[in-house]
Amino acid sequence: MKDIARDLGVSVVTISKVLRNHPDVGDETRERVLARVKELDYRPNLAARSLVTGRTYLVGLVVPDLLHPFFAEIAKSISEVLRERGYYLIVSSSEEDPVLEEQEIDQLLARRLDALIVASCRTNVDLFFRIEKQKTPYVLIDRTFPGLSANFVGVDDLAAGVLATKHLIEAGCKRVAHIRGPETSPAIRRLEGYKQGLAQAGMRITDDYIISELKGDVETKQRGAEAMSRLLNLRKRPDGVFCFNDPMAMGAMNYALDHGVRIPEDIAVIGCGNLHYDDSLRVPLSSIDQHSRHIGEEAARIALGMLNSKVVPKPETIVLQPELIVRRSTERRGSKPKSGRASRS
């Protein structure tokens, strides 16, 4: 860095800022530095830099499933925001296993990552108190814990459940079922929304129409198929199904179609996530858009804000309002999409 600085007649600090993609450098100077770096095939010694700065310029992301498109989209948007500020993302999976999640987080903490972003599958907050004791900034996404004062970015899952259920009812469904997820905040709140949607329409809640899946974000297509098989074996089949997420809805739809059930004529199906599977589905899936990209962008923004603040900022909560996306799987009648704005607290 000293050699490059001397060659170009700039300071070592300027070279450092360019290498970290810091915005406080003019375009002409940046281009000159990058050209010289390329000529010399120079690569910064990140380990040495972390010893000097006390930072690794790495942020860890722990999610239930790396293959789930919802979390993949979040990871992509987080990475894009971090990269612009000279930080990079390390992604890990808990496989919806609390023990494995703790192990993965411990490994990331041992590497002295600058911050963590977590979609947790845990049912208690002990691990997060330990993270706080180590003074590692963290942001919860998608899943939250009552009583834990922490940064959080996610969607209003209660509203998502109400929106999906009311849409099925407005589409003409008289017996609405729900394939729910695990005992995490999104599944609990979406179930509450489902029940509220039925109550608002004056419809009775039927226990047989609520199918529980312990791992809502792992092996979801198979779990959706298994849940649909149980619903189809009921004496009074449902004519509408709200699924915890899109992959679960895909599995449920495929099973129904394979067994001669017409969608949406016999059973209307709606998912949650709006993961853009239109080209790969026999029947395009209606869904609740969780704004996954926006979740990732806001989580990265909060993490960077904590890393660049001289004082510990007050925890921030961002709850995005869901949006109904109507496609063929529920088009018994015309239904108007509904949307809302993000709320902050």
PDB file of N, CA, C and O in Angstrom, residues 278-311:
ATOM      1  N   ASP A 278     -43.462 -19.148 -11.256  1.00  0.00           N
ATOM      2  CA  ASP A 278     -44.473 -19.249 -12.314  1.00  0.00           C
ATOM      3  C   ASP A 278     -44.104 -20.221 -13.431  1.00  0.00           C
ATOM      4  O   ASP A 278     -44.928 -21.007 -13.880  1.00  0.00           O
ATOM      5  N   ASP A 279     -42.871 -20.175 -13.892  1.00  0.00           N
ATOM      6  CA  ASP A 279     -42.477 -20.970 -15.051  1.00  0.00           C
ATOM      7  C   ASP A 279     -42.398 -22.469 -14.755  1.00  0.00           C
ATOM      8  O   ASP A 279     -42.450 -23.287 -15.670  1.00  0.00           O
ATOM      9  N   SER A 280     -42.237 -22.831 -13.485  1.00  0.00           N
ATOM     10  CA  SER A 280     -42.021 -24.242 -13.143  1.00  0.00           C
ATOM     11  C   SER A 280     -43.271 -24.918 -12.578  1.00  0.00           C
ATOM     12  O   SER A 280     -43.236 -26.107 -12.262  1.00  0.00           O
ATOM     13  N   LEU A 281     -44.392 -24.198 -12.472  1.00  0.00           N
ATOM     14  CA  LEU A 281     -45.593 -24.760 -11.869  1.00  0.00           C
ATOM     15  C   LEU A 281     -46.663 -25.054 -12.915  1.00  0.00           C
ATOM     16  O   LEU A 281     -46.851 -24.299 -13.863  1.00  0.00           O
ATOM     17  N   ARG A 282     -47.377 -26.146 -12.711  1.00  0.00           N
ATOM     18  CA  ARG A 282     -48.484 -26.476 -13.605  1.00  0.00           C
ATOM     19  C   ARG A 282     -49.618 -25.462 -13.449  1.00  0.00           C
ATOM     20  O   ARG A 282     -50.325 -25.158 -14.405  1.00  0.00           O
ATOM     21  N   VAL A 283     -49.786 -24.965 -12.231  1.00  0.00           N
ATOM     22  CA  VAL A 283     -50.772 -23.920 -11.958  1.00  0.00           C
ATOM     23  C   VAL A 283     -50.041 -22.785 -11.241  1.00  0.00           C
ATOM     24  O   VAL A 283     -49.517 -22.990 -10.140  1.00  0.00           O
ATOM     25  N   PRO A 284     -49.958 -21.592 -11.819  1.00  0.00           N
ATOM     26  CA  PRO A 284     -49.284 -20.472 -11.156  1.00  0.00           C
ATOM     27  C   PRO A 284     -49.880 -20.217  -9.771  1.00  0.00           C
ATOM     28  O   PRO A 284     -51.104 -20.218  -9.595  1.00  0.00           O
ATOM     29  N   LEU A 285     -49.008 -19.992  -8.801  1.00  0.00           N
ATOM     30  CA  LEU A 285     -49.396 -19.957  -7.387  1.00  0.00           C
ATOM     31  C   LEU A 285     -49.667 -18.544  -6.886  1.00  0.00           C
ATOM     32  O   LEU A 285     -48.797 -17.664  -6.956  1.00  0.00           O
ATOM     33  N   SER A 286     -50.860 -18.328  -6.321  1.00  0.00           N
ATOM     34  CA  SER A 286     -51.134 -17.100  -5.584  1.00  0.00           C
ATOM     35  C   SER A 286     -50.308 -17.120  -4.301  1.00  0.00           C
ATOM     36  O   SER A 286     -50.055 -18.180  -3.726  1.00  0.00           O
ATOM     37  N   SER A 287     -49.896 -15.938  -3.852  1.00  0.00           N
ATOM     38  CA  SER A 287     -49.009 -15.911  -2.696  1.00  0.00           C
ATOM     39  C   SER A 287     -49.084 -14.567  -1.989  1.00  0.00           C
ATOM     40  O   SER A 287     -49.602 -13.584  -2.530  1.00  0.00           O
ATOM     41  N   ILE A 288     -48.545 -14.546  -0.781  1.00  0.00           N
ATOM     42  CA  ILE A 288     -48.391 -13.317  -0.011  1.00  0.00           C
ATOM     43  C   ILE A 288     -46.932 -12.880  -0.136  1.00  0.00           C
ATOM     44  O   ILE A 288     -46.023 -13.614   0.255  1.00  0.00           O
ATOM     45  N   ASP A 289     -46.712 -11.701  -0.689  1.00  0.00           N
ATOM     46  CA  ASP A 289     -45.350 -11.194  -0.868  1.00  0.00           C
ATOM     47  C   ASP A 289     -44.820 -10.682   0.470  1.00  0.00           C
ATOM     48  O   ASP A 289     -45.395  -9.785   1.083  1.00  0.00           O
ATOM     49  N   GLN A 290     -43.700 -11.261   0.927  1.00  0.00           N
ATOM     50  CA  GLN A 290     -43.068 -10.853   2.182  1.00  0.00           C
ATOM     51  C   GLN A 290     -41.983  -9.804   1.974  1.00  0.00           C
ATOM     52  O   GLN A 290     -41.335  -9.396   2.929  1.00  0.00           O
ATOM     53  N   HIS A 291     -41.757  -9.400   0.745  1.00  0.00           N
ATOM     54  CA  HIS A 291     -40.737  -8.396   0.432  1.00  0.00           C
ATOM     55  C   HIS A 291     -39.361  -8.844   0.943  1.00  0.00           C
ATOM     56  O   HIS A 291     -38.677  -8.121   1.665  1.00  0.00           O
ATOM     57  N   SER A 292     -38.966 -10.038   0.549  1.00  0.00           N
ATOM     58  CA  SER A 292     -37.720 -10.633   1.040  1.00  0.00           C
ATOM     59  C   SER A 292     -36.510  -9.766   0.714  1.00  0.00           C
ATOM     60  O   SER A 292     -35.587  -9.632   1.534  1.00  0.00           O
ATOM     61  N   ARG A 293     -36.498  -9.181  -0.458  1.00  0.00           N
ATOM     62  CA  ARG A 293     -35.358  -8.345  -0.834  1.00  0.00           C
ATOM     63  C   ARG A 293     -35.244  -7.131   0.095  1.00  0.00           C
ATOM     64  O   ARG A 293     -34.151  -6.766   0.531  1.00  0.00           O
ATOM     65  N   HIS A 294     -36.377  -6.536   0.400  1.00  0.00           N
ATOM     66  CA  HIS A 294     -36.390  -5.373   1.290  1.00  0.00           C
ATOM     67  C   HIS A 294     -35.940  -5.767   2.700  1.00  0.00           C
ATOM     68  O   HIS A 294     -35.241  -5.011   3.380  1.00  0.00           O
ATOM     69  N   ILE A 295     -36.332  -6.971   3.146  1.00  0.00           N
ATOM     70  CA  ILE A 295     -35.892  -7.455   4.455  1.00  0.00           C
ATOM     71  C   ILE A 295     -34.369  -7.499   4.513  1.00  0.00           C
ATOM     72  O   ILE A 295     -33.747  -7.040   5.476  1.00  0.00           O
ATOM     73  N   GLY A 296     -33.741  -8.055   3.465  1.00  0.00           N
ATOM     74  CA  GLY A 296     -32.284  -8.149   3.432  1.00  0.00           C
ATOM     75  C   GLY A 296     -31.618  -6.792   3.421  1.00  0.00           C
ATOM     76  O   GLY A 296     -30.627  -6.554   4.127  1.00  0.00           O
ATOM     77  N   GLU A 297     -32.162  -5.880   2.624  1.00  0.00           N
ATOM     78  CA  GLU A 297     -31.579  -4.536   2.531  1.00  0.00           C
ATOM     79  C   GLU A 297     -31.640  -3.809   3.863  1.00  0.00           C
ATOM     80  O   GLU A 297     -30.669  -3.177   4.291  1.00  0.00           O
ATOM     81  N   GLU A 298     -32.781  -3.901   4.543  1.00  0.00           N
ATOM     82  CA  GLU A 298     -32.931  -3.218   5.829  1.00  0.00           C
ATOM     83  C   GLU A 298     -32.050  -3.857   6.902  1.00  0.00           C
ATOM     84  O   GLU A 298     -31.465  -3.156   7.740  1.00  0.00           O
ATOM     85  N   ALA A 299     -31.944  -5.182   6.895  1.00  0.00           N
ATOM     86  CA  ALA A 299     -31.089  -5.861   7.871  1.00  0.00           C
ATOM     87  C   ALA A 299     -29.633  -5.439   7.703  1.00  0.00           C
ATOM     88  O   ALA A 299     -28.925  -5.177   8.687  1.00  0.00           O
ATOM     89  N   ALA A 300     -29.173  -5.363   6.455  1.00  0.00           N
ATOM     90  CA  ALA A 300     -27.799  -4.925   6.195  1.00  0.00           C
ATOM     91  C   ALA A 300     -27.594  -3.482   6.618  1.00  0.00           C
ATOM     92  O   ALA A 300     -26.554  -3.126   7.188  1.00  0.00           O
ATOM     93  N   ARG A 301     -28.585  -2.638   6.339  1.00  0.00           N
ATOM     94  CA  ARG A 301     -28.478  -1.231   6.721  1.00  0.00           C
ATOM     95  C   ARG A 301     -28.334  -1.079   8.237  1.00  0.00           C
ATOM     96  O   ARG A 301     -27.503  -0.311   8.734  1.00  0.00           O
ATOM     97  N   ILE A 302     -29.139  -1.828   8.987  1.00  0.00           N
ATOM     98  CA  ILE A 302     -29.075  -1.746  10.454  1.00  0.00           C
ATOM     99  C   ILE A 302     -27.727  -2.248  10.955  1.00  0.00           C
ATOM    100  O   ILE A 302     -27.106  -1.632  11.831  1.00  0.00           O
ATOM    101  N   ALA A 303     -27.253  -3.369  10.387  1.00  0.00           N
ATOM    102  CA  ALA A 303     -25.956  -3.917  10.815  1.00  0.00           C
ATOM    103  C   ALA A 303     -24.838  -2.920  10.562  1.00  0.00           C
ATOM    104  O   ALA A 303     -23.981  -2.684  11.436  1.00  0.00           O
ATOM    105  N   LEU A 304     -24.829  -2.318   9.388  1.00  0.00           N
ATOM    106  CA  LEU A 304     -23.797  -1.329   9.071  1.00  0.00           C
ATOM    107  C   LEU A 304     -23.914  -0.105   9.975  1.00  0.00           C
ATOM    108  O   LEU A 304     -22.902   0.473  10.395  1.00  0.00           O
ATOM    109  N   GLY A 305     -25.143   0.285  10.297  1.00  0.00           N
ATOM    110  CA  GLY A 305     -25.342   1.426  11.180  1.00  0.00           C
ATOM    111  C   GLY A 305     -24.760   1.179  12.555  1.00  0.00           C
ATOM    112  O   GLY A 305     -24.132   2.067  13.151  1.00  0.00           O
ATOM    113  N   MET A 306     -24.927  -0.038  13.060  1.00  0.00           N
ATOM    114  CA  MET A 306     -24.358  -0.378  14.376  1.00  0.00           C
ATOM    115  C   MET A 306     -22.833  -0.389  14.320  1.00  0.00           C
ATOM    116  O   MET A 306     -22.166   0.071  15.251  1.00  0.00           O
ATOM    117  N   LEU A 307     -22.275  -0.905  13.219  1.00  0.00           N
ATOM    118  CA  LEU A 307     -20.821  -1.003  13.104  1.00  0.00           C
ATOM    119  C   LEU A 307     -20.158   0.362  12.960  1.00  0.00           C
ATOM    120  O   LEU A 307     -19.000   0.529  13.337  1.00  0.00           O
ATOM    121  N   ASN A 308     -20.892   1.330  12.442  1.00  0.00           N
ATOM    122  CA  ASN A 308     -20.312   2.645  12.205  1.00  0.00           C
ATOM    123  C   ASN A 308     -20.757   3.698  13.212  1.00  0.00           C
ATOM    124  O   ASN A 308     -20.495   4.879  13.029  1.00  0.00           O
ATOM    125  N   SER A 309     -21.426   3.252  14.270  1.00  0.00           N
ATOM    126  CA  SER A 309     -21.879   4.178  15.298  1.00  0.00           C
ATOM    127  C   SER A 309     -20.919   4.145  16.492  1.00  0.00           C
ATOM    128  O   SER A 309     -20.463   3.075  16.903  1.00  0.00           O
ATOM    129  N   LYS A 310     -20.621   5.312  17.038  1.00  0.00           N
ATOM    130  CA  LYS A 310     -19.715   5.396  18.183  1.00  0.00           C
ATOM    131  C   LYS A 310     -20.415   5.013  19.490  1.00  0.00           C
ATOM    132  O   LYS A 310     -19.762   4.697  20.479  1.00  0.00           O
ATOM    133  N   VAL A 311     -21.724   5.069  19.488  1.00  0.00           N
ATOM    134  CA  VAL A 311     -22.510   4.643  20.647  1.00  0.00           C
ATOM    135  C   VAL A 311     -23.468   3.549  20.196  1.00  0.00           C
ATOM    136  O   VAL A 311     -23.832   3.474  19.017  1.00  0.00           O
TER     137      VAL A 311
END
